[in-house]
Tab-separated table of C-alpha atoms in Angstrom:
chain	number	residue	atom	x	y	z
D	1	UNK	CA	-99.567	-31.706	54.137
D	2	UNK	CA	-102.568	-33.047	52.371
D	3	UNK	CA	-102.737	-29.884	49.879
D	4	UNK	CA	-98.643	-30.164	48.849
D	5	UNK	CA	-99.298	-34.115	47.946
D	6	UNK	CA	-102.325	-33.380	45.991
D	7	UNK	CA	-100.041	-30.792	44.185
D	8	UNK	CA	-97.312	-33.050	43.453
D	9	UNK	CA	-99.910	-35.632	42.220
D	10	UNK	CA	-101.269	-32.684	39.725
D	11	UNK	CA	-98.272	-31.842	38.145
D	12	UNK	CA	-97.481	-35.720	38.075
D	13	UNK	CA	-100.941	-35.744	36.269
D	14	UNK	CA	-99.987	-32.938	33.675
D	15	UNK	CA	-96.801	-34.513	32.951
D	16	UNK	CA	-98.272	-37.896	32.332
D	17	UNK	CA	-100.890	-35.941	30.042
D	18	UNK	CA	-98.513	-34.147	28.393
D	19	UNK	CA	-96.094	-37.223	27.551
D	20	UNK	CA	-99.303	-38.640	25.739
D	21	UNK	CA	-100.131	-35.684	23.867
D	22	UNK	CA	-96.638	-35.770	22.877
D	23	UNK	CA	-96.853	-39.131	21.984
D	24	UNK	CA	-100.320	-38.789	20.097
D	25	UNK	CA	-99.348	-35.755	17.963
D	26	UNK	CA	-96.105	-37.955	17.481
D	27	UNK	CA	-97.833	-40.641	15.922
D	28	UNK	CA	-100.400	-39.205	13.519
D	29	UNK	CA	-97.728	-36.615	12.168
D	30	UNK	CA	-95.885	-40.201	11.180
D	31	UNK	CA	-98.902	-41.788	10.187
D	32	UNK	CA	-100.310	-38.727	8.259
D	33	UNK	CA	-97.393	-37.323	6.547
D	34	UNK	CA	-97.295	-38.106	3.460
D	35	UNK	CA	-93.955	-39.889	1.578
D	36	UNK	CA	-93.701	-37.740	-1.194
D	37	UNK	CA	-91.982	-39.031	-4.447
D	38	UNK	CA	-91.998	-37.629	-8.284
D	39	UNK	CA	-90.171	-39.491	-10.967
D	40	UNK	CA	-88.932	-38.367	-14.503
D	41	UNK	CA	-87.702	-41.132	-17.350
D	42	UNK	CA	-87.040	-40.234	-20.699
D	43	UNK	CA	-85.121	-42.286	-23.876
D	44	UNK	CA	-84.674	-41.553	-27.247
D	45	UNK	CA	-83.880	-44.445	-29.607
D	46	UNK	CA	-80.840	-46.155	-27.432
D	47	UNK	CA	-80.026	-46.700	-24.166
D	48	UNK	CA	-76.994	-44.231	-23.963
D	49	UNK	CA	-79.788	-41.310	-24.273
D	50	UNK	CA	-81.809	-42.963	-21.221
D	51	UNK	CA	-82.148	-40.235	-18.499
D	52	UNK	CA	-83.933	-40.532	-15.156
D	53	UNK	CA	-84.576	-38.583	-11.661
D	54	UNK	CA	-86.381	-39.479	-8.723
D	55	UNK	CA	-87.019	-37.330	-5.515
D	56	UNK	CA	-88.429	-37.859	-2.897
D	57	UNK	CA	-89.218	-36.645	0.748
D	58	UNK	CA	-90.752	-37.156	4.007
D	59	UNK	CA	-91.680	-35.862	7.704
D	60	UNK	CA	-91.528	-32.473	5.523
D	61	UNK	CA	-87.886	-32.579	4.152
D	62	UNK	CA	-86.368	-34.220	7.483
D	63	UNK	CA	-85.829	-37.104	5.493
D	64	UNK	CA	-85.064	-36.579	1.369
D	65	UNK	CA	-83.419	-37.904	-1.021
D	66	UNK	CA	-82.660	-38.232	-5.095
D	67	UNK	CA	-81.319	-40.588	-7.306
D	68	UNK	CA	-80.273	-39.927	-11.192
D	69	UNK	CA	-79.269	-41.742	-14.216
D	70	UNK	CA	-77.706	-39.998	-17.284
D	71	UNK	CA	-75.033	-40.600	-19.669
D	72	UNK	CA	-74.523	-44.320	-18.202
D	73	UNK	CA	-73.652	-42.744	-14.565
D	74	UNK	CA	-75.859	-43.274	-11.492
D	75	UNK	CA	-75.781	-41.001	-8.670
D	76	UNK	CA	-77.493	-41.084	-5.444
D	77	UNK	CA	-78.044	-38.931	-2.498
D	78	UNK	CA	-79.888	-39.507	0.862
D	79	UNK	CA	-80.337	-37.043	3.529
D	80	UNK	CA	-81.564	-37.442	7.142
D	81	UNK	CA	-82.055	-34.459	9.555
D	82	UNK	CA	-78.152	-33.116	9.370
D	83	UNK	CA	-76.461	-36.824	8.250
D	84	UNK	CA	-76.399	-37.095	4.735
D	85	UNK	CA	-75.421	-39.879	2.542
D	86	UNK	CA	-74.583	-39.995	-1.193
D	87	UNK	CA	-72.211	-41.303	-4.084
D	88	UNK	CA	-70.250	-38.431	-3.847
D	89	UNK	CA	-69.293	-38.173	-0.725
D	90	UNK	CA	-68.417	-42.292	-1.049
D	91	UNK	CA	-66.285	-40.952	-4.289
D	92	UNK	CA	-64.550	-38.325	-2.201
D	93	UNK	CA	-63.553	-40.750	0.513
D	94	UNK	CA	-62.416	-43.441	-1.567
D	95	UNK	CA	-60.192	-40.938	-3.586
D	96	UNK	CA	-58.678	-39.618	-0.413
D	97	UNK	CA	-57.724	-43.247	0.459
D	98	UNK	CA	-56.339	-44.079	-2.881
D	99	UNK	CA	-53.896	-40.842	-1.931
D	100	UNK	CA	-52.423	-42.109	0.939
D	101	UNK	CA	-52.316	-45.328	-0.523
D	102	UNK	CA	-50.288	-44.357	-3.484
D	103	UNK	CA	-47.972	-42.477	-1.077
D	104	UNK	CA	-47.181	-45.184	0.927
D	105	UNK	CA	-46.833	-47.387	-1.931
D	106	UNK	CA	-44.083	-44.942	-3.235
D	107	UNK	CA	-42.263	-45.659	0.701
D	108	UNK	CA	-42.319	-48.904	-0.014
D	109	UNK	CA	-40.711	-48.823	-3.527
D	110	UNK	CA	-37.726	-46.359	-2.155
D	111	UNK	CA	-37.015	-49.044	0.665
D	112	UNK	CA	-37.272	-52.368	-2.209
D	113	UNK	CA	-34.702	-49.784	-4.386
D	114	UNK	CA	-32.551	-49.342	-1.450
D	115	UNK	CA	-32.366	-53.180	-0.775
D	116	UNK	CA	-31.431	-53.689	-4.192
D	117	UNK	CA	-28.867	-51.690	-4.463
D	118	UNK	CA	-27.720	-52.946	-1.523
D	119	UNK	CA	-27.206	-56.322	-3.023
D	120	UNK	CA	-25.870	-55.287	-6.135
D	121	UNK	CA	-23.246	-53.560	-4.627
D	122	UNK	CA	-22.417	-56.789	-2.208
D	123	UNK	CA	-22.131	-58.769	-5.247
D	124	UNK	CA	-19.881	-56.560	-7.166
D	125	UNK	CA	-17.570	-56.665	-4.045
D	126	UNK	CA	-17.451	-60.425	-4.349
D	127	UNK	CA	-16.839	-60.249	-8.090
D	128	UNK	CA	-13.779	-58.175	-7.171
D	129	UNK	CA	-12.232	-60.407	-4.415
D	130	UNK	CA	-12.802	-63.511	-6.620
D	131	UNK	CA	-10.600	-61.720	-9.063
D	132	UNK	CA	-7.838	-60.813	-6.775
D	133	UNK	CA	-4.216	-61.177	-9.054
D	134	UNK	CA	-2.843	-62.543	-5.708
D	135	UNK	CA	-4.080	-65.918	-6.295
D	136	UNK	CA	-2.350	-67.970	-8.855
D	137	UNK	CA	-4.610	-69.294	-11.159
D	138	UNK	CA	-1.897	-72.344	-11.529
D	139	UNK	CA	-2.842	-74.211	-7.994
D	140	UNK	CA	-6.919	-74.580	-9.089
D	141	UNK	CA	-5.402	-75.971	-12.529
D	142	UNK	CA	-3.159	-78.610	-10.356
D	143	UNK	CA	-5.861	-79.555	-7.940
D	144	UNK	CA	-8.474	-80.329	-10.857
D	145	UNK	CA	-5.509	-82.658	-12.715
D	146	UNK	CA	-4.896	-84.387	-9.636
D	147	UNK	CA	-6.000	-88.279	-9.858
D	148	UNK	CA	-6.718	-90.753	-6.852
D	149	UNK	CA	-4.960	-94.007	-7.551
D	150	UNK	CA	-6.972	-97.366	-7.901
D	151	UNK	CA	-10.202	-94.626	-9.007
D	152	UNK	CA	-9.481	-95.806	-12.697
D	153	UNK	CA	-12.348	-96.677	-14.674
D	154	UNK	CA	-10.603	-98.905	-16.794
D	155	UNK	CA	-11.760	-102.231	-16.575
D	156	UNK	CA	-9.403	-105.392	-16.863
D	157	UNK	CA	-8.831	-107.255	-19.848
D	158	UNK	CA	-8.849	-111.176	-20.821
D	159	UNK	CA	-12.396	-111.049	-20.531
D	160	UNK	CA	-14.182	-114.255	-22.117
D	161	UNK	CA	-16.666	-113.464	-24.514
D	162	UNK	CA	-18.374	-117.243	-24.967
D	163	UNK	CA	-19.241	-116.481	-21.287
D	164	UNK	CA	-21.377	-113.771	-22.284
D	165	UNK	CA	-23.346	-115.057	-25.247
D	166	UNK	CA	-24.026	-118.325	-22.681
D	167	UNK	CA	-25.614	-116.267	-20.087
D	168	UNK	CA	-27.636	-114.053	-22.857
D	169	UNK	CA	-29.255	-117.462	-24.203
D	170	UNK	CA	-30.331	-118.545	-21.375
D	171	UNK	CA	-32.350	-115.272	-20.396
D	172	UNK	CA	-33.898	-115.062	-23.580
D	173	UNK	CA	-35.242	-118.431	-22.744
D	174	UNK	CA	-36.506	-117.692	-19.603
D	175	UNK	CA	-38.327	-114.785	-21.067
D	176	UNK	CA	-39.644	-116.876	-23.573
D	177	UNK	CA	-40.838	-119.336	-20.523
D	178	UNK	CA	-42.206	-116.486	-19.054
D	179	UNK	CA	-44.106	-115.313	-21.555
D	180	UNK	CA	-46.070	-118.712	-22.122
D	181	UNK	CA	-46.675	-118.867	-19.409
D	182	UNK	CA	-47.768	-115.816	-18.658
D	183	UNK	CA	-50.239	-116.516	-21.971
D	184	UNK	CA	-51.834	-119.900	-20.200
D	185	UNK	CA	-52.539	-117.735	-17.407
D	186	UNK	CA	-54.261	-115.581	-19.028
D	187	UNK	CA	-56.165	-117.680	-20.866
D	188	UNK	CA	-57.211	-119.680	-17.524
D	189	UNK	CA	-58.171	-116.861	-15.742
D	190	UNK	CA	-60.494	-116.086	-18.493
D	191	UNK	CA	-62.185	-118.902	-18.952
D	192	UNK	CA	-62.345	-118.713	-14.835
D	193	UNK	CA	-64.400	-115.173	-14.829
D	194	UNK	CA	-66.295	-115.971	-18.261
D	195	UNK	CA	-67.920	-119.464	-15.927
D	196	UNK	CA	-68.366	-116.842	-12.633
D	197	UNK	CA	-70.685	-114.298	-15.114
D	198	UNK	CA	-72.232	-117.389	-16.372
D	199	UNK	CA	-73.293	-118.610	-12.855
D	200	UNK	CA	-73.808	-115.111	-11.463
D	201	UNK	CA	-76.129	-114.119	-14.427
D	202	UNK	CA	-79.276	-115.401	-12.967
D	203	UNK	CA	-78.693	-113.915	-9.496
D	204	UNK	CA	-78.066	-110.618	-11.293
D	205	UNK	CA	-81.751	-110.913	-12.776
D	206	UNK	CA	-83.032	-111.798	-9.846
D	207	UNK	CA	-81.605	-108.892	-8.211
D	208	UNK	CA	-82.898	-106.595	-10.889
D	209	UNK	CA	-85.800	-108.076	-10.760
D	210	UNK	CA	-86.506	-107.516	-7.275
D	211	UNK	CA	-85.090	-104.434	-7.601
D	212	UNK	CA	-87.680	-102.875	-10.603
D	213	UNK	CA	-91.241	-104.208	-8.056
D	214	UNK	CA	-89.284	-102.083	-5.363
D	215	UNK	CA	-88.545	-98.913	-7.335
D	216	UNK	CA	-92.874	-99.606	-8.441
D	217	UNK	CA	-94.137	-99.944	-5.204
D	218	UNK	CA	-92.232	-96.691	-3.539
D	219	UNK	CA	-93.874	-94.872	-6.761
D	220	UNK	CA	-97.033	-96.186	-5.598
D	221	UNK	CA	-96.805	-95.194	-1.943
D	222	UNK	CA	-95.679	-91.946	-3.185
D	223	UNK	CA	-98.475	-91.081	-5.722
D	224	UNK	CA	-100.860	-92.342	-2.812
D	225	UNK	CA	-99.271	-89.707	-0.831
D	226	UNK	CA	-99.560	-86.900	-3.207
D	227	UNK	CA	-103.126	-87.916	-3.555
D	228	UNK	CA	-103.609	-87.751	0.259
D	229	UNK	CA	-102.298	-84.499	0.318
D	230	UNK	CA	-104.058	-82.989	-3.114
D	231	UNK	CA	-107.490	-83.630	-1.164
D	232	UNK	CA	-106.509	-82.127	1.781
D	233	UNK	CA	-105.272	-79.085	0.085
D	234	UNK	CA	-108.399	-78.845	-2.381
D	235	UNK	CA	-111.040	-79.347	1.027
D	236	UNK	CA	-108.860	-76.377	2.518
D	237	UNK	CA	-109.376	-74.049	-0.474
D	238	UNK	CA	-112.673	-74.836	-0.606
D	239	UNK	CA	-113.754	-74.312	2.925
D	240	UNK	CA	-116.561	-71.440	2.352
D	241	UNK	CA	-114.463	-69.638	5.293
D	242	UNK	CA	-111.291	-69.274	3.725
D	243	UNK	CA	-113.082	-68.660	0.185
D	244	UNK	CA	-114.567	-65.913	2.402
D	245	UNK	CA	-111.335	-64.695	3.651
D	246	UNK	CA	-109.585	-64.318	0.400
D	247	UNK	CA	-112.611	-62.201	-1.363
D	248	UNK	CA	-112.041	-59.854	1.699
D	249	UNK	CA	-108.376	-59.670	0.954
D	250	UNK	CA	-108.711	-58.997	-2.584
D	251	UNK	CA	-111.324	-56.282	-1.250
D	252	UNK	CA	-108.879	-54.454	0.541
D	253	UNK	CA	-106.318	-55.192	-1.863
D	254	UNK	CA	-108.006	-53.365	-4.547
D	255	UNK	CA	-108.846	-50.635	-1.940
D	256	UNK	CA	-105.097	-49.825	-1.256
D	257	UNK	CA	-103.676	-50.338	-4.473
D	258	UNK	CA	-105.993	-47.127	-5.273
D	259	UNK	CA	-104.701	-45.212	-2.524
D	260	UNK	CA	-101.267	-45.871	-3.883
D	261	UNK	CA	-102.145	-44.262	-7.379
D	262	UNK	CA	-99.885	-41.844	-8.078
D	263	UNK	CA	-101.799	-38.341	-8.378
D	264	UNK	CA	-100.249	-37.033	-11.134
D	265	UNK	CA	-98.689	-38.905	-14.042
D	266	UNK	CA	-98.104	-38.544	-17.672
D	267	UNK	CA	-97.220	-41.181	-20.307
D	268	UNK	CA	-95.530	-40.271	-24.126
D	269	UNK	CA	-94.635	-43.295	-26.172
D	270	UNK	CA	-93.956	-43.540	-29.865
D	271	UNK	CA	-92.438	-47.042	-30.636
D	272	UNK	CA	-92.156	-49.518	-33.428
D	273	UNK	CA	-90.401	-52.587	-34.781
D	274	UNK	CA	-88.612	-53.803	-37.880
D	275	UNK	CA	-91.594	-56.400	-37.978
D	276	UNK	CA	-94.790	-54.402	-38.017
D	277	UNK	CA	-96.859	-57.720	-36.696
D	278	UNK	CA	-94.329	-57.338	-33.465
D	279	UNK	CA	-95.700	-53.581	-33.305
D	280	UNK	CA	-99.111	-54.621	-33.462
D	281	UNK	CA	-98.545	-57.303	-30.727
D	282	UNK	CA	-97.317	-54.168	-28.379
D	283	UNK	CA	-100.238	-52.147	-29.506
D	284	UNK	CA	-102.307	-55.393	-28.338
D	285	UNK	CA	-100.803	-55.861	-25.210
D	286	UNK	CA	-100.934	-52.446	-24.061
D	287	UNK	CA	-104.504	-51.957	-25.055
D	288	UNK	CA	-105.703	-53.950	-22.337
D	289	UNK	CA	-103.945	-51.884	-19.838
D	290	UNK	CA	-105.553	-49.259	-21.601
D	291	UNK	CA	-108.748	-48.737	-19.455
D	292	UNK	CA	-106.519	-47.451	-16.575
D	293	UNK	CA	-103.952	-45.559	-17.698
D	294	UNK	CA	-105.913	-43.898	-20.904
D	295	UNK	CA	-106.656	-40.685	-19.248
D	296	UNK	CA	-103.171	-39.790	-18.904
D	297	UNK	CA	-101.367	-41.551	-22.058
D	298	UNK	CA	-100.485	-40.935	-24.880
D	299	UNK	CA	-99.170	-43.497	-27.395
D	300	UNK	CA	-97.679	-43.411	-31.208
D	301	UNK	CA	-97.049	-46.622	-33.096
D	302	UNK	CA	-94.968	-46.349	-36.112
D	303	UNK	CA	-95.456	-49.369	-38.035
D	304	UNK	CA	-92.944	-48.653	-40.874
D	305	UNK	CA	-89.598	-47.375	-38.983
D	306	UNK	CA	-87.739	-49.117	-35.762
D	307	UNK	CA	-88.455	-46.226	-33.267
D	308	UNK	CA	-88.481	-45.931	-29.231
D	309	UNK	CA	-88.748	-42.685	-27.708
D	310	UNK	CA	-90.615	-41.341	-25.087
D	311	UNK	CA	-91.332	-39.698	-21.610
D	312	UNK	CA	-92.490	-40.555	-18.455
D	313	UNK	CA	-93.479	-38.130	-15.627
D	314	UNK	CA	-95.274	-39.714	-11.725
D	315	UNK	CA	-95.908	-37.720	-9.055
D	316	UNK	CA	-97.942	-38.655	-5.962
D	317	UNK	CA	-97.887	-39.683	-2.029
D	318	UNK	CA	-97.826	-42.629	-0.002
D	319	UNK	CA	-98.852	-42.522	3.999
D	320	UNK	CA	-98.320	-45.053	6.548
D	321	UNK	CA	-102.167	-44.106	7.433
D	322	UNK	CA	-103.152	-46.627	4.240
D	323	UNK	CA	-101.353	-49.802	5.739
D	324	UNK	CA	-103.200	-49.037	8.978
D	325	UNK	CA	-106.458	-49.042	7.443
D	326	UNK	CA	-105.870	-52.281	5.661
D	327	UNK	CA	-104.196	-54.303	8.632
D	328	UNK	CA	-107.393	-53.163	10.762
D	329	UNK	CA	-110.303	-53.988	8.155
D	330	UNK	CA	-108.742	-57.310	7.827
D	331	UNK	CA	-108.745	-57.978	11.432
D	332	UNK	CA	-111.936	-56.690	12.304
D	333	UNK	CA	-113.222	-59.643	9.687
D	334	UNK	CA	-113.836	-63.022	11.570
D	335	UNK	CA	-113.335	-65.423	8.588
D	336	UNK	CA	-110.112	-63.229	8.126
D	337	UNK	CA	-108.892	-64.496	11.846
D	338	UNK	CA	-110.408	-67.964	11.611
D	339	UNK	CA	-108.294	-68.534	7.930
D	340	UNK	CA	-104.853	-67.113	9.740
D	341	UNK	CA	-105.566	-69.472	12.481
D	342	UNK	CA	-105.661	-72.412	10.513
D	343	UNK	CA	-102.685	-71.441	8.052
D	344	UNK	CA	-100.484	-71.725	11.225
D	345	UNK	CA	-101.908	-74.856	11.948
D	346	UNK	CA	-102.398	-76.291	8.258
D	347	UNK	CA	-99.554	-78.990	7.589
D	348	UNK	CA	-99.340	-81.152	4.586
């Protein structure tokens, strides 16, 4: 009995072991393969005769891709184990869409014709009973002649005219009345609101006033605030910890922007400007990058015609391994921990 459950707890042993050596191998292959990537750019004098590639690949050729510009088009394609991805296959799809689409569009458009005939016919057959020779046209004719009596819009005579010119005097001269005093009104109720501004003008400086030392002292309170939190910020930066801290970071900064150099590259650049100072500015500018990328660079300046062609050609690999490397020399550093600690807890 003993023996069999020392044997099951074996091959429990080996299995446990070989899950880990699963998961070990599983881990460096992702942290050791390399992303491989290799871009291609080339132009000549305008931007219709730009052309680019890139390809790229990784956890060899399980997952690859490419992407391409040329002749103003960009295409794309992305692969992973058997699923693959791409503009053309989105192109396909939508044009197999736009198909059925159109067809049931054309459905629709027999079934609107239909109706429309429908209702063209329906009023042709009311056309035709509205001119039925049955009817006498001579009853419609007596119906529209017929009058009501006492509906006469004639109005009686023997009017008296004095009458009316008596009544239109005296409205004009209550319009008149109206008018003046309508006008003394006005004139009242101006003279009112000109005395009110008069009396209200010293409250209104007052109020300004008052106003103005408020707007100064909330601009006073708020520079003292700013100055509060200047110092603070300044002691922070200054603390011979973080100082510490952020020459360590640049450090390993530096350290993994090398080990994302591309391995391979190649740089061919004639250019030039309808102003030859502009030309020499370029030339200026890229001199100082000149240090680092001189080994592999090539470039023309053409001072007396307006010229931009070139090449470009990168190759190199990226793996997950680098990241790891600079996550753990930064946390193996105490003034690295100590800084992040008190970047949670800094508020301003």
């Amino acid at each position: 009995m003993l023996s069999i459950i020392l044997l099951i707890l074996k091959i429990f042993g080996f299995l446990i072991l070989g899950i880990l050596a699963f998961a070990l191998i599983l881990i460096l292959v992702l942290f050791l393969c390399p992303f491989v990537y290799r871009a291609e750019l080339s132009a000549d004098n305008s931007l219709d005769s730009l052309r680019g590639k890139v390809r790229f690949h990784w956890l060899m050729h399980l997952v690859s891709g490419e992407v391409s510009y040329e002749d103003g088009n960009l295409s794309w394609t992305v692969r992973a184990a058997w699923k693959r991805l791409g503009s053309d296959i989105d192109e396909s799809r939508d044009d197999s869409g736009g198909r059925r689409s159109s067809d049931g569009g054309s459905t629709i458009s027999d079934v609107s014709r239909d109706g429309i005939r429908d209702s063209h016919s329906d009023s042709l057959e009311q056309e035709a009973a509205s001119s039925d020779p049955d009817v006498s046209p001579d009853t419609s004719s007596q119906e529209q002649h017929r009058t009501v009596p006492g509906m006469t819009g004639e109005e009686p005579a023997g009017k008296d005219s004095s009458a009316e010119g008596i009544q239109k005097r005296s409205m004009e001269k209550k319009n008149e009345r109206s008018i003046t005093n309508h006008q003394k009104k006005k004139k009242s109720s101006f003279l009112r609101s000109a005395g009110e501004r008069i009396r209200r003008f010293p409250g209104k400086i007052k109020y300004t006033f008052h106003r103005i030392c408020d707007k100064i002292k909330t601009i006073r309170n708020k520079i003292k605030i700013l100055k509060k939190k200047k110092e603070k910020l300044t002691a922070f930066i200054q603390s011979e910890i973080h100082q510490a801290a952020l020459a360590r970071l640049l450090k390993e900064l530096k350290r993994l922007l090398r080990f994302l150099c591309p391995g391979k590259g190649s740089i061919d650049l004639e250019f030039g400007f309808s102003d030859p100072a502009l030309t020499g500015y370029a030339l200026a500018g890229i001199s100082m990058a000149y240090p680092w990328i001189g080994s592999y660079t090539q470039i023309t300046p053409d001072f007396e015609h307006k010229v931009f062609r070139g090449s470009l050609f990168i190759k190199g690999r990226i793996r997950l391994l680098y990241g790891l490397i600079f996550l753990w020399n930064m946390f193996l550093d105490r003034n690295v921990r100590i800084t992040f600690r008190h970047i949670r807890k800094f508020r301003l």
